[in-house]
mmCIF file of C-alpha atoms in Angstrom:
data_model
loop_
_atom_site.group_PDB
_atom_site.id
_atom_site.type_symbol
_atom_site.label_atom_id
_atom_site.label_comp_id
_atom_site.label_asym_id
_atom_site.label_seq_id
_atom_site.Cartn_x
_atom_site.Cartn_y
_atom_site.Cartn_z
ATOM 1 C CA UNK Y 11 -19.148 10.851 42.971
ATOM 2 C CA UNK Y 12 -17.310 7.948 41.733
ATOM 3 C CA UNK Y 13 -15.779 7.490 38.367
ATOM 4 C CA UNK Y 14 -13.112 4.573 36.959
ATOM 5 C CA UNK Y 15 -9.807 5.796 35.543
ATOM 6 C CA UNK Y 16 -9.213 5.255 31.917
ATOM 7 C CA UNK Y 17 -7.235 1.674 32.277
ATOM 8 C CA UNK Y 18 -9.933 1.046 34.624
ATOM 9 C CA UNK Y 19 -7.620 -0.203 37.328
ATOM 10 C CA UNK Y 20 -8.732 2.631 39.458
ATOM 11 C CA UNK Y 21 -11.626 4.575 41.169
ATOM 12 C CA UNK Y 22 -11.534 8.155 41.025
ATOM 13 C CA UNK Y 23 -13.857 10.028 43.730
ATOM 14 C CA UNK Y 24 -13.946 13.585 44.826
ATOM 15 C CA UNK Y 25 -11.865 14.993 46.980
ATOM 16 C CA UNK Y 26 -14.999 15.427 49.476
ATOM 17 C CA UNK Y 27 -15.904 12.157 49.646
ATOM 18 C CA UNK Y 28 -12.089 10.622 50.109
ATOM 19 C CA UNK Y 29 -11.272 13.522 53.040
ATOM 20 C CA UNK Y 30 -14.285 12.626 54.524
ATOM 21 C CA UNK Y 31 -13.384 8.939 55.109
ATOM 22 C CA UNK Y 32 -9.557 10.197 56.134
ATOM 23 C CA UNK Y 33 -11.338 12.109 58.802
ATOM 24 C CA UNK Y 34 -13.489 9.268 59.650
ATOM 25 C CA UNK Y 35 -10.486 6.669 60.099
ATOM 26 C CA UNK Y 36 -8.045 10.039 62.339
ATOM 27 C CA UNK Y 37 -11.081 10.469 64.440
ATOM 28 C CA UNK Y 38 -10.967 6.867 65.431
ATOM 29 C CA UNK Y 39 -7.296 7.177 66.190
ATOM 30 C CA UNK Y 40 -5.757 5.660 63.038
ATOM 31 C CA UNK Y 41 -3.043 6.585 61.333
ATOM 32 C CA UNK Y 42 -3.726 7.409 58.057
ATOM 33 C CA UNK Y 43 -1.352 6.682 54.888
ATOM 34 C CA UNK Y 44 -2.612 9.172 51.674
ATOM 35 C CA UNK Y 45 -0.694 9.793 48.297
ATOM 36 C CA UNK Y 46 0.307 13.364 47.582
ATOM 37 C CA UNK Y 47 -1.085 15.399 44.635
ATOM 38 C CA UNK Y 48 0.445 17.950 42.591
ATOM 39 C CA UNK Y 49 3.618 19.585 42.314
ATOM 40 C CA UNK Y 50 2.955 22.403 45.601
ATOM 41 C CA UNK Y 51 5.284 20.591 48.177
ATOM 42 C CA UNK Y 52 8.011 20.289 45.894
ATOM 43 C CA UNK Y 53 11.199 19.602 45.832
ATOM 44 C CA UNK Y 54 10.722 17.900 49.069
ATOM 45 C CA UNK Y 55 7.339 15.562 48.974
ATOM 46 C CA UNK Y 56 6.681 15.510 44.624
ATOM 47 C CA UNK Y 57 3.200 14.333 43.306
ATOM 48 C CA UNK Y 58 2.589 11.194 43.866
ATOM 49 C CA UNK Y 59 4.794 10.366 46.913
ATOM 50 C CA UNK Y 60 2.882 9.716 50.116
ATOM 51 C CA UNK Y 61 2.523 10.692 53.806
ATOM 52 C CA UNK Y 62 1.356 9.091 56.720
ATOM 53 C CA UNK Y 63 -1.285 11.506 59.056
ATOM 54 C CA UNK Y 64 -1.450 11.658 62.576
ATOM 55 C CA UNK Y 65 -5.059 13.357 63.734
ATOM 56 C CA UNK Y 66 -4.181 16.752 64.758
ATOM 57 C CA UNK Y 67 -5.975 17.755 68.587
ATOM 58 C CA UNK Y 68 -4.842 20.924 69.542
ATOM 59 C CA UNK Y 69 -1.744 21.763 71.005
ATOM 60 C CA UNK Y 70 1.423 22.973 70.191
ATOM 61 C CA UNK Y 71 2.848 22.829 66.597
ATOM 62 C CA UNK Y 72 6.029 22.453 65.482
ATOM 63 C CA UNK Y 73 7.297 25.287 63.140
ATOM 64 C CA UNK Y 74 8.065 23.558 59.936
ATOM 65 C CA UNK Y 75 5.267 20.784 60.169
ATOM 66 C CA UNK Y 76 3.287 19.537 56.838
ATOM 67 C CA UNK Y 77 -0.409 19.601 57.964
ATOM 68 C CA UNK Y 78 -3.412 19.294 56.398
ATOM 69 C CA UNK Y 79 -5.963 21.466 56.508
ATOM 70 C CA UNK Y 80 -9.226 23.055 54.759
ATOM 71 C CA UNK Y 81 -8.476 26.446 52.944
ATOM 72 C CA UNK Y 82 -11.325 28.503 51.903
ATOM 73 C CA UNK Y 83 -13.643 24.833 51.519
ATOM 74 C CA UNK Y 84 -10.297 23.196 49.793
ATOM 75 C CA UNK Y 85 -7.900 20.588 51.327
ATOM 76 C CA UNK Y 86 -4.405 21.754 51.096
ATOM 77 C CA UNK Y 87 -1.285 19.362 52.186
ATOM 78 C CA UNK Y 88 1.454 22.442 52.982
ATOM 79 C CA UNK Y 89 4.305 23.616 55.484
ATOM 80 C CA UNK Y 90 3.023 25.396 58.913
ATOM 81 C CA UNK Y 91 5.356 28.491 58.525
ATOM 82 C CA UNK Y 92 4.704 30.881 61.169
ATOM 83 C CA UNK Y 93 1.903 32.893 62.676
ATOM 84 C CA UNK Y 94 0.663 36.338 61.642
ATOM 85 C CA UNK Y 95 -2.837 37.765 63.347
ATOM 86 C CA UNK Y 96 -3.339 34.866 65.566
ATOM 87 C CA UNK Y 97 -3.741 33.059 62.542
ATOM 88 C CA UNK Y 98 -1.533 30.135 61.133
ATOM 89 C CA UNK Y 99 0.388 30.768 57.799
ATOM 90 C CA UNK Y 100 0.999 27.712 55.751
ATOM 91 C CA UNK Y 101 2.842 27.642 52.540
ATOM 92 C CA UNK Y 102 3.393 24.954 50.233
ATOM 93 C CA UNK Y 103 7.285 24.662 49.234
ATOM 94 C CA UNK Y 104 6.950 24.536 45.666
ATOM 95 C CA UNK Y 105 5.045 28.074 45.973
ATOM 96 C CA UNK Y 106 6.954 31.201 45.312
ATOM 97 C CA UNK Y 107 4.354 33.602 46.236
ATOM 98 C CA UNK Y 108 0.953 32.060 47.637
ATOM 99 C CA UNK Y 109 0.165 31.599 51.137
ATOM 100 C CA UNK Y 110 -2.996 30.150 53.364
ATOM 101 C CA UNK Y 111 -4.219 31.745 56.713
ATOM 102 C CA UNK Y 112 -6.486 28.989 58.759
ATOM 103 C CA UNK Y 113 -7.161 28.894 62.474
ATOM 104 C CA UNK Y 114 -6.032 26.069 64.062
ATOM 105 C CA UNK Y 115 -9.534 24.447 64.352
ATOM 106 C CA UNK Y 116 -9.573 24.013 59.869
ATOM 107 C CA UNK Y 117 -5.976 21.891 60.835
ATOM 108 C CA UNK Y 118 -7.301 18.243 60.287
ATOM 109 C CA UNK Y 119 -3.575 16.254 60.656
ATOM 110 C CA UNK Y 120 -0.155 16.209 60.900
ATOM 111 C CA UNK Y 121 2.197 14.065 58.486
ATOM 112 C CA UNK Y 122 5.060 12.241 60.372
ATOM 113 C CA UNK Y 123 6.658 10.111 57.888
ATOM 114 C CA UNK Y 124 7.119 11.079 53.921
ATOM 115 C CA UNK Y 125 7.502 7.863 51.853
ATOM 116 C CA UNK Y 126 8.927 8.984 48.482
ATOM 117 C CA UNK Y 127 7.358 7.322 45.456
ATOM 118 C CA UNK Y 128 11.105 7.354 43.259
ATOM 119 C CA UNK Y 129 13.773 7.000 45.874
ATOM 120 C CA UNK Y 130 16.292 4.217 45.365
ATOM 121 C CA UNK Y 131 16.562 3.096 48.586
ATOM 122 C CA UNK Y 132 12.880 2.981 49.324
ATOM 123 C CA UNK Y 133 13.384 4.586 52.957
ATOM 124 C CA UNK Y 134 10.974 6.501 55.097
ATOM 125 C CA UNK Y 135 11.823 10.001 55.560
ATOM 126 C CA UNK Y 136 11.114 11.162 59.661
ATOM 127 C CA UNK Y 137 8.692 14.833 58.649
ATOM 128 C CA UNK Y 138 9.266 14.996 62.556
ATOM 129 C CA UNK Y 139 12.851 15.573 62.441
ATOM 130 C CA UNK Y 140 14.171 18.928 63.254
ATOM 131 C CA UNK Y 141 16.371 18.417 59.837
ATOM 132 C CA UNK Y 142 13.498 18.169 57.647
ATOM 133 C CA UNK Y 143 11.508 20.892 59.493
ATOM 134 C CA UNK Y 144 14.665 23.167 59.262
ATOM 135 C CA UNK Y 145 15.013 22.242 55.449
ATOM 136 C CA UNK Y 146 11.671 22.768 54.472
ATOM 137 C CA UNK Y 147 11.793 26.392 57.266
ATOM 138 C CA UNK Y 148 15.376 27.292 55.377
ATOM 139 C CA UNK Y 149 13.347 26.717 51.178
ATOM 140 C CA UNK Y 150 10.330 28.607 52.865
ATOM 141 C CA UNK Y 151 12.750 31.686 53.780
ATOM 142 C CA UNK Y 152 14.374 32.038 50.816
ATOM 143 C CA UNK Y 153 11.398 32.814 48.363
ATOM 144 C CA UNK Y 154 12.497 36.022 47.121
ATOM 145 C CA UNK Y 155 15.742 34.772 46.049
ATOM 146 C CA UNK Y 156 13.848 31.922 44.537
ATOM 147 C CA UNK Y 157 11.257 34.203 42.776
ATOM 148 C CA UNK Y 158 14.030 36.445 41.365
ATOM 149 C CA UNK Y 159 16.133 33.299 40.041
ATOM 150 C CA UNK Y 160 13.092 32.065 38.296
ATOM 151 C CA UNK Y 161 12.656 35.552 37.012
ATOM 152 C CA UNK Y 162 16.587 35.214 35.142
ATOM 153 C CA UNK Y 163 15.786 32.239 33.908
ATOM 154 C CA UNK Y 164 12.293 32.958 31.712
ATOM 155 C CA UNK Y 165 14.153 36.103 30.967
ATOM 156 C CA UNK Y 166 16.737 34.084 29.366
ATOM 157 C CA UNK Y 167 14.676 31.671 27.713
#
């Protein structure tokens, strides 16, 4: 399904259709540059910013990666943070609570470079860099803190 936004400057098409063809081009060994919707992987990667995706083919992973993957028929763009079951747990970092279980055959890619839509200096961020793993790792681990923060705060308001 195809559809033109309202200033008609843009297609819109289902998420099925536009995955499919991001497949299509990692399967053929491209790298694959795709913008970033919704507010899930924030503060680090916000809506709108965008990530380039390496085909993922088995292997090791690196605790802290930003895959995507199919969840339950969905695509979700979140933070590999651990394994429970033989399963891996991802987690997107805006997310105080929610959490995905896949196998490792529903990962489709692996982002290596975040490219930040409002950033002065217009730089590429390295998602391969044990900093930015460690970062996103070190937000991940501190969710209950996080949830009981927000908590005070609609308390107060």
């Amino acid at each position: 399904m195809t559809e033109h936004s309202e200033d008609n400057k843009t297609r819109i098409i289902s998420n099925d259709l536009y995955f499919a063809e991001v497949q299509r081009m990692l399967d053929e060994g491209k790298e694959v540059r795709i913008r970033i919707k919704g507010g899930s992987m924030r503060p680090f990667i916000e809506d709108g910013d965008s990530v380039l995706l390496l085909a993922y083919r088995g292997g090791a992973l690196q605790l802290g990666s930003n895959l995507l993957a199919k969840h339950q028929g969905k695509y979700v763009f979140h933070r590999y943070v651990g394994k429970k079951n033989g399963q891996i747990v991802l987690a997107g970092d805006g997310n105080l609570v929610l959490r995905e279980y896949i196998d490792t055959t529903d990962i489709i890619a692996v982002a290596s470079v975040h490219y930040p839509q409002q950033q002065q200096s217009a730089e590429e961020i390295n998602l391969n860099h044990r900093w930015a793993r460690l970062c996103g790792l070190a937000w991940y681990r501190i969710r209950l803190l996080r949830r009981i923060i927000a908590k005070i705060k609609s308390l107060q308001s």
